[in-house]
CSV table of N, CA and C in Angstrom, one decimal:
chain,number,residue,atom,x,y,z
A,12,MET,N,63.2,-4.9,-11.5
A,12,MET,CA,61.8,-4.7,-11.2
A,12,MET,C,61.3,-3.7,-12.2
A,13,ILE,N,60.2,-4.0,-12.9
A,13,ILE,CA,59.5,-3.1,-13.8
A,13,ILE,C,58.3,-2.5,-13.0
A,14,ALA,N,58.4,-1.2,-12.8
A,14,ALA,CA,57.3,-0.6,-12.1
A,14,ALA,C,56.6,0.4,-13.1
A,15,LYS,N,55.3,0.5,-12.9
A,15,LYS,CA,54.6,1.5,-13.8
A,15,LYS,C,53.4,2.0,-13.0
A,16,LEU,N,52.9,3.2,-13.5
A,16,LEU,CA,51.7,3.7,-13.0
A,16,LEU,C,50.6,3.5,-14.0
A,17,ILE,N,49.5,3.0,-13.6
A,17,ILE,CA,48.3,2.8,-14.4
A,17,ILE,C,47.2,3.8,-14.1
A,18,GLU,N,46.9,4.6,-15.1
A,18,GLU,CA,45.8,5.5,-15.0
A,18,GLU,C,44.5,4.8,-15.5
A,19,PRO,N,43.5,4.7,-14.6
A,19,PRO,CA,42.3,4.0,-15.0
A,19,PRO,C,41.4,4.9,-15.9
A,20,GLY,N,40.8,4.2,-16.8
A,20,GLY,CA,39.9,4.9,-17.7
A,20,GLY,C,38.4,4.4,-17.4
A,21,ALA,N,37.6,4.6,-18.4
A,21,ALA,CA,36.2,4.3,-18.3
A,21,ALA,C,36.0,2.7,-18.2
A,22,GLY,N,35.1,2.3,-17.4
A,22,GLY,CA,34.8,0.9,-17.3
A,22,GLY,C,35.9,0.0,-16.8
A,23,GLY,N,36.9,0.6,-16.0
A,23,GLY,CA,37.9,-0.2,-15.4
A,23,GLY,C,39.1,-0.5,-16.3
A,24,GLN,N,39.0,0.1,-17.5
A,24,GLN,CA,40.1,-0.2,-18.5
A,24,GLN,C,41.3,0.7,-18.2
A,25,ARG,N,42.4,0.4,-18.8
A,25,ARG,CA,43.6,1.2,-18.6
A,25,ARG,C,43.6,2.3,-19.6
A,26,ALA,N,43.7,3.5,-19.1
A,26,ALA,CA,43.7,4.7,-20.0
A,26,ALA,C,45.1,5.0,-20.4
A,27,ARG,N,46.0,4.8,-19.5
A,27,ARG,CA,47.4,5.2,-19.8
A,27,ARG,C,48.3,4.4,-18.8
A,28,GLU,N,49.5,4.0,-19.4
A,28,GLU,CA,50.5,3.3,-18.5
A,28,GLU,C,51.8,4.2,-18.6
A,29,VAL,N,52.3,4.5,-17.4
A,29,VAL,CA,53.5,5.3,-17.4
A,29,VAL,C,54.6,4.5,-16.7
A,30,LEU,N,55.7,4.2,-17.5
A,30,LEU,CA,56.8,3.4,-17.0
A,30,LEU,C,57.6,4.2,-16.0
A,31,ILE,N,57.9,3.7,-14.8
A,31,ILE,CA,58.7,4.4,-13.8
A,31,ILE,C,60.2,4.0,-14.1
A,32,VAL,N,60.9,5.0,-14.6
A,32,VAL,CA,62.3,4.8,-15.1
A,32,VAL,C,63.2,5.4,-14.0
A,33,GLY,N,64.2,4.6,-13.6
A,33,GLY,CA,65.2,5.1,-12.7
A,33,GLY,C,64.8,4.9,-11.2
A,34,ASP,N,65.7,5.3,-10.3
A,34,ASP,CA,65.5,5.1,-8.9
A,34,ASP,C,64.6,6.2,-8.3
A,35,GLU,N,64.6,7.3,-8.9
A,35,GLU,CA,63.7,8.4,-8.5
A,35,GLU,C,62.9,8.9,-9.6
A,36,PHE,N,61.6,9.0,-9.4
A,36,PHE,CA,60.6,9.4,-10.4
A,36,PHE,C,59.8,10.6,-9.9
A,37,LEU,N,60.1,11.8,-10.5
A,37,LEU,CA,59.5,13.0,-10.0
A,37,LEU,C,58.1,13.3,-10.7
A,38,ILE,N,57.1,13.6,-9.9
A,38,ILE,CA,55.8,13.9,-10.5
A,38,ILE,C,55.5,15.4,-10.1
A,39,GLY,N,55.0,16.1,-11.1
A,39,GLY,CA,54.6,17.5,-10.9
A,39,GLY,C,54.3,18.2,-12.2
A,40,ARG,N,54.2,19.6,-12.1
A,40,ARG,CA,53.9,20.4,-13.2
A,40,ARG,C,55.1,20.9,-14.0
A,41,GLY,N,56.3,20.8,-13.3
A,41,GLY,CA,57.5,21.4,-13.9
A,41,GLY,C,58.0,20.6,-15.2
A,42,SER,N,58.7,21.3,-16.0
A,42,SER,CA,59.2,20.7,-17.3
A,42,SER,C,60.3,19.6,-17.0
A,43,ASP,N,60.9,19.6,-15.8
A,43,ASP,CA,61.9,18.7,-15.5
A,43,ASP,C,61.3,17.4,-14.9
A,44,CYS,N,60.0,17.3,-14.7
A,44,CYS,CA,59.4,16.1,-14.1
A,44,CYS,C,59.4,14.9,-15.0
A,45,ASP,N,59.5,13.7,-14.4
A,45,ASP,CA,59.4,12.5,-15.2
A,45,ASP,C,57.9,12.3,-15.6
A,46,LEU,N,57.0,12.6,-14.8
A,46,LEU,CA,55.6,12.6,-15.2
A,46,LEU,C,55.0,14.0,-15.0
A,47,ARG,N,54.8,14.7,-16.1
A,47,ARG,CA,54.3,16.1,-16.1
A,47,ARG,C,52.8,16.1,-16.2
A,48,LEU,N,52.2,16.7,-15.1
A,48,LEU,CA,50.7,16.8,-15.1
A,48,LEU,C,50.4,18.3,-15.1
A,49,ARG,N,49.8,18.7,-16.2
A,49,ARG,CA,49.4,20.1,-16.4
A,49,ARG,C,48.1,20.5,-15.8
A,50,ASP,N,48.2,20.9,-14.5
A,50,ASP,CA,47.0,21.2,-13.8
A,50,ASP,C,47.4,22.3,-12.7
A,51,ILE,N,46.7,23.3,-12.6
A,51,ILE,CA,47.1,24.4,-11.6
A,51,ILE,C,47.1,23.9,-10.2
A,52,ASN,N,46.4,22.8,-9.9
A,52,ASN,CA,46.3,22.3,-8.5
A,52,ASN,C,47.5,21.4,-8.2
A,53,ILE,N,48.4,21.3,-9.1
A,53,ILE,CA,49.6,20.4,-8.9
A,53,ILE,C,50.8,21.3,-8.8
A,54,SER,N,51.7,21.1,-7.8
A,54,SER,CA,52.9,21.9,-7.6
A,54,SER,C,53.9,21.6,-8.7
A,55,ARG,N,54.9,22.5,-8.8
A,55,ARG,CA,55.9,22.3,-9.8
A,55,ARG,C,56.7,21.0,-9.6
A,56,HIS,N,57.0,20.7,-8.4
A,56,HIS,CA,57.6,19.4,-7.9
A,56,HIS,C,56.7,18.9,-6.8
A,57,HIS,N,55.7,18.1,-7.1
A,57,HIS,CA,54.7,17.7,-6.2
A,57,HIS,C,55.1,16.5,-5.3
A,58,CYS,N,55.5,15.4,-5.9
A,58,CYS,CA,55.9,14.3,-5.1
A,58,CYS,C,57.0,13.5,-5.9
A,59,ILE,N,57.6,12.5,-5.2
A,59,ILE,CA,58.6,11.7,-5.8
A,59,ILE,C,58.4,10.3,-5.4
A,60,ILE,N,58.6,9.4,-6.3
A,60,ILE,CA,58.6,7.9,-6.0
A,60,ILE,C,60.0,7.5,-6.0
A,61,ARG,N,60.5,6.8,-5.0
A,61,ARG,CA,61.8,6.3,-4.9
A,61,ARG,C,61.8,4.8,-4.8
A,62,ILE,N,62.6,4.2,-5.7
A,62,ILE,CA,62.7,2.7,-5.8
A,62,ILE,C,64.0,2.3,-5.2
A,63,ARG,N,64.0,1.6,-4.1
A,63,ARG,CA,65.1,1.0,-3.4
A,63,ARG,C,65.0,-0.5,-3.5
A,64,PRO,N,66.1,-1.2,-3.2
A,64,PRO,CA,66.1,-2.7,-3.3
A,64,PRO,C,65.0,-3.3,-2.3
A,65,GLN,N,64.9,-2.7,-1.1
A,65,GLN,CA,64.0,-3.3,-0.1
A,65,GLN,C,62.6,-2.6,0.0
A,66,GLU,N,62.4,-1.4,-0.6
A,66,GLU,CA,61.1,-0.8,-0.5
A,66,GLU,C,61.0,0.3,-1.6
A,67,ILE,N,59.7,0.6,-1.8
A,67,ILE,CA,59.3,1.7,-2.7
A,67,ILE,C,58.6,2.7,-1.9
A,68,THR,N,58.9,4.0,-2.0
A,68,THR,CA,58.3,5.0,-1.2
A,68,THR,C,57.8,6.2,-2.1
A,69,LEU,N,56.8,6.9,-1.6
A,69,LEU,CA,56.3,8.1,-2.1
A,69,LEU,C,56.5,9.2,-1.1
A,70,THR,N,57.1,10.3,-1.5
A,70,THR,CA,57.4,11.4,-0.6
A,70,THR,C,56.7,12.6,-1.2
A,71,ASP,N,55.9,13.3,-0.4
A,71,ASP,CA,55.3,14.6,-0.8
A,71,ASP,C,56.4,15.6,-0.6
A,72,LEU,N,56.5,16.5,-1.6
A,72,LEU,CA,57.6,17.5,-1.6
A,72,LEU,C,57.1,18.9,-1.2
A,73,GLY,N,56.2,18.9,-0.2
A,73,GLY,CA,55.6,20.1,0.3
A,73,GLY,C,54.6,20.7,-0.6
A,74,SER,N,53.9,19.9,-1.3
A,74,SER,CA,52.9,20.4,-2.2
A,74,SER,C,51.7,21.1,-1.5
A,75,SER,N,51.1,22.1,-2.1
A,75,SER,CA,50.0,22.8,-1.5
A,75,SER,C,48.7,21.9,-1.3
A,76,ASN,N,48.4,21.1,-2.3
A,76,ASN,CA,47.2,20.3,-2.3
A,76,ASN,C,47.4,18.9,-1.8
A,77,GLY,N,48.6,18.5,-1.6
A,77,GLY,CA,48.9,17.1,-1.0
A,77,GLY,C,48.9,16.0,-2.0
A,78,SER,N,49.5,14.9,-1.6
A,78,SER,CA,49.6,13.7,-2.3
A,78,SER,C,48.9,12.6,-1.5
A,79,TYR,N,48.1,11.7,-2.1
A,79,TYR,CA,47.3,10.8,-1.3
A,79,TYR,C,47.7,9.3,-1.8
A,80,VAL,N,47.8,8.4,-0.8
A,80,VAL,CA,47.9,7.0,-1.1
A,80,VAL,C,46.8,6.3,-0.5
A,81,ASN,N,46.0,5.6,-1.3
A,81,ASN,CA,44.8,4.9,-0.8
A,81,ASN,C,43.9,5.7,0.0
A,82,GLY,N,43.7,7.0,-0.4
A,82,GLY,CA,42.8,7.9,0.2
A,82,GLY,C,43.4,8.7,1.4
A,83,HIS,N,44.6,8.4,1.9
A,83,HIS,CA,45.2,9.0,3.0
A,83,HIS,C,46.3,10.0,2.6
A,84,ARG,N,46.2,11.2,3.1
A,84,ARG,CA,47.2,12.2,2.8
A,84,ARG,C,48.6,11.8,3.3
A,85,VAL,N,49.6,11.9,2.4
A,85,VAL,CA,51.0,11.6,2.8
A,85,VAL,C,51.5,12.9,3.4
A,86,VAL,N,51.9,12.8,4.7
A,86,VAL,CA,52.4,13.9,5.5
A,86,VAL,C,53.9,14.1,5.1
A,87,SER,N,54.7,13.1,5.0
A,87,SER,CA,56.1,13.2,4.6
A,87,SER,C,56.4,12.1,3.6
A,88,GLN,N,56.4,10.8,4.0
A,88,GLN,CA,56.8,9.7,3.2
A,88,GLN,C,55.9,8.5,3.6
A,89,THR,N,55.6,7.6,2.6
A,89,THR,CA,54.9,6.4,2.9
A,89,THR,C,55.4,5.3,2.0
A,90,ALA,N,55.4,4.1,2.5
A,90,ALA,CA,55.8,2.9,1.7
A,90,ALA,C,54.7,2.6,0.7
A,91,LEU,N,55.1,2.1,-0.4
A,91,LEU,CA,54.1,1.7,-1.5
A,91,LEU,C,54.2,0.2,-1.7
A,92,LYS,N,53.1,-0.4,-2.2
A,92,LYS,CA,53.1,-1.8,-2.7
A,92,LYS,C,52.2,-1.8,-3.9
A,93,SER,N,52.3,-2.9,-4.6
A,93,SER,CA,51.6,-3.1,-5.9
A,93,SER,C,50.1,-3.0,-5.6
A,94,GLY,N,49.4,-2.2,-6.4
A,94,GLY,CA,47.9,-2.0,-6.3
A,94,GLY,C,47.6,-0.8,-5.5
A,95,ASP,N,48.5,-0.1,-4.9
A,95,ASP,CA,48.2,1.1,-4.2
A,95,ASP,C,47.7,2.2,-5.1
A,96,GLU,N,46.7,3.0,-4.7
A,96,GLU,CA,46.2,4.1,-5.4
A,96,GLU,C,46.9,5.4,-5.0
A,97,ILE,N,47.5,6.0,-6.0
A,97,ILE,CA,48.2,7.3,-5.8
A,97,ILE,C,47.3,8.4,-6.4
A,98,GLN,N,47.0,9.4,-5.6
A,98,GLN,CA,46.2,10.5,-6.2
A,98,GLN,C,46.9,11.8,-6.0
A,99,VAL,N,47.0,12.6,-7.1
A,99,VAL,CA,47.6,13.9,-7.1
A,99,VAL,C,46.6,14.8,-7.8
A,100,ALA,N,46.0,15.8,-7.1
A,100,ALA,CA,44.9,16.6,-7.5
A,100,ALA,C,43.8,15.7,-8.1
A,101,GLU,N,43.4,15.8,-9.3
A,101,GLU,CA,42.3,15.0,-9.8
A,101,GLU,C,42.8,13.7,-10.5
A,102,PHE,N,44.1,13.6,-10.6
A,102,PHE,CA,44.8,12.4,-11.3
A,102,PHE,C,44.9,11.3,-10.4
A,103,ARG,N,44.5,10.1,-10.8
A,103,ARG,CA,44.6,8.8,-10.0
A,103,ARG,C,45.4,7.8,-10.8
A,104,PHE,N,46.3,7.2,-10.1
A,104,PHE,CA,47.1,6.1,-10.7
A,104,PHE,C,47.1,4.9,-9.7
A,105,PHE,N,47.3,3.7,-10.3
A,105,PHE,CA,47.6,2.5,-9.5
A,105,PHE,C,49.0,2.1,-9.8
A,106,LEU,N,49.7,1.7,-8.7
A,106,LEU,CA,51.1,1.2,-8.9
A,106,LEU,C,51.1,-0.2,-9.3
A,107,ASP,N,51.8,-0.5,-10.3
A,107,ASP,CA,51.9,-1.9,-10.8
A,107,ASP,C,53.3,-2.3,-10.8
A,108,LEU,N,53.6,-3.3,-10.0
A,108,LEU,CA,55.0,-3.9,-9.9
A,108,LEU,C,55.1,-5.2,-10.6
A,109,GLY,N,54.2,-5.5,-11.5
A,109,GLY,CA,54.2,-6.7,-12.3
A,109,GLY,C,53.7,-7.9,-11.6
A,110,GLU,N,52.8,-7.7,-10.6
A,110,GLU,CA,52.3,-8.8,-9.8
A,110,GLU,C,50.8,-9.1,-10.2
A,111,GLY,N,50.4,-8.8,-11.4
A,111,GLY,CA,49.0,-9.1,-11.8
A,111,GLY,C,48.2,-7.8,-11.9
A,112,ASP,N,46.9,-8.0,-12.1
A,112,ASP,CA,46.0,-6.9,-12.4
A,112,ASP,C,45.9,-6.0,-11.1
A,113,VAL,N,46.1,-4.7,-11.2
A,113,VAL,CA,46.1,-3.8,-10.1
A,113,VAL,C,44.8,-2.9,-10.1
A,114,LEU,N,44.1,-2.9,-11.2
A,114,LEU,CA,42.9,-2.0,-11.2
A,114,LEU,C,41.8,-2.7,-10.4
A,115,PRO,N,41.0,-1.9,-9.6
A,115,PRO,CA,39.9,-2.5,-8.9
A,115,PRO,C,38.9,-3.0,-9.8
A,116,GLU,N,38.1,-4.0,-9.4
A,116,GLU,CA,37.1,-4.5,-10.2
A,116,GLU,C,35.9,-3.5,-10.3
A,117,SER,N,35.3,-3.4,-11.4
A,117,SER,CA,34.2,-2.5,-11.5
A,117,SER,C,32.9,-3.2,-10.9
A,118,ILE,N,31.9,-2.5,-10.7
A,118,ILE,CA,30.7,-3.1,-10.1
A,118,ILE,C,30.0,-3.8,-11.2
A,119,PRO,N,29.8,-5.2,-11.1
A,119,PRO,CA,29.1,-5.9,-12.2
A,119,PRO,C,27.6,-5.7,-12.2
A,120,ASN,N,27.1,-5.9,-13.4
A,120,ASN,CA,25.6,-5.9,-13.6
A,120,ASN,C,24.9,-4.7,-13.1
A,121,VAL,N,25.4,-3.5,-13.3
A,121,VAL,CA,24.8,-2.3,-12.8
A,121,VAL,C,24.0,-1.8,-14.0
A,122,ASP,N,22.7,-1.6,-13.8
A,122,ASP,CA,21.9,-1.0,-14.9
A,122,ASP,C,21.8,0.5,-14.7
A,123,PRO,N,22.5,1.3,-15.6
A,123,PRO,CA,22.5,2.8,-15.4
A,123,PRO,C,21.1,3.4,-15.5
A,124,LEU,N,20.1,2.7,-16.1
A,124,LEU,CA,18.8,3.2,-16.3
A,124,LEU,C,17.8,2.7,-15.2
A,125,ALA,N,18.3,2.0,-14.2
A,125,ALA,CA,17.4,1.5,-13.2
A,125,ALA,C,16.9,2.6,-12.3
A,126,ASN,N,15.6,2.4,-11.9
A,126,ASN,CA,15.0,3.4,-11.0
A,126,ASN,C,15.5,3.3,-9.6
A,127,THR,N,15.7,4.4,-9.0
A,127,THR,CA,16.2,4.5,-7.6
A,127,THR,C,15.2,5.3,-6.8
A,128,PHE,N,15.0,5.0,-5.6
A,128,PHE,CA,14.1,5.7,-4.7
A,128,PHE,C,14.8,6.2,-3.5
A,129,LYS,N,14.4,7.4,-3.1
A,129,LYS,CA,14.9,8.0,-1.8
A,129,LYS,C,13.8,7.9,-0.8
A,130,ILE,N,14.1,7.3,0.3
A,130,ILE,CA,13.1,7.2,1.4
A,130,ILE,C,13.4,8.3,2.3
A,131,THR,N,12.4,9.2,2.5
A,131,THR,CA,12.7,10.4,3.3
A,131,THR,C,12.0,10.3,4.7
A,132,ASP,N,11.0,9.5,4.8
A,132,ASP,CA,10.2,9.5,6.1
A,132,ASP,C,10.0,8.0,6.4
A,133,VAL,N,10.6,7.6,7.5
A,133,VAL,CA,10.5,6.2,7.9
A,133,VAL,C,9.8,6.3,9.3
A,134,LYS,N,8.7,5.6,9.4
A,134,LYS,CA,8.0,5.5,10.7
A,134,LYS,C,8.2,4.2,11.3
A,135,LYS,N,8.4,4.2,12.6
A,135,LYS,CA,8.7,2.9,13.3
A,135,LYS,C,7.5,2.7,14.2
A,136,ASP,N,7.1,1.4,14.3
A,136,ASP,CA,6.0,1.0,15.3
A,136,ASP,C,6.6,1.0,16.7
A,137,VAL,N,5.9,1.7,17.6
A,137,VAL,CA,6.4,1.7,19.0
A,137,VAL,C,5.6,0.9,19.8
């Protein structure tokens, strides 16, 4: 199985692909990490991805700021599947197990210059 982490870039494009090598893949700030993220909000050993024949898991290693999968904080360990979003501090990655495109679709036909209005007072007929 070829597993990798995809870091999304602007416009839903891939900014970076990180190949997950081995059965255990350590993420953190330490020089011994497989994926080293230089950010003060990331612990030296933040979390680990373990690849086993029947499952892939992410385990938070007691980090101060937590590890998140699909927006939910990982208390100890959680199972992963292709397309899951992994967030560590401000870094976001999508897990790709070679099963097709894992990045979420961007919002189509959005005009960044379109006018928007905020409705502050709505009166109802009684």
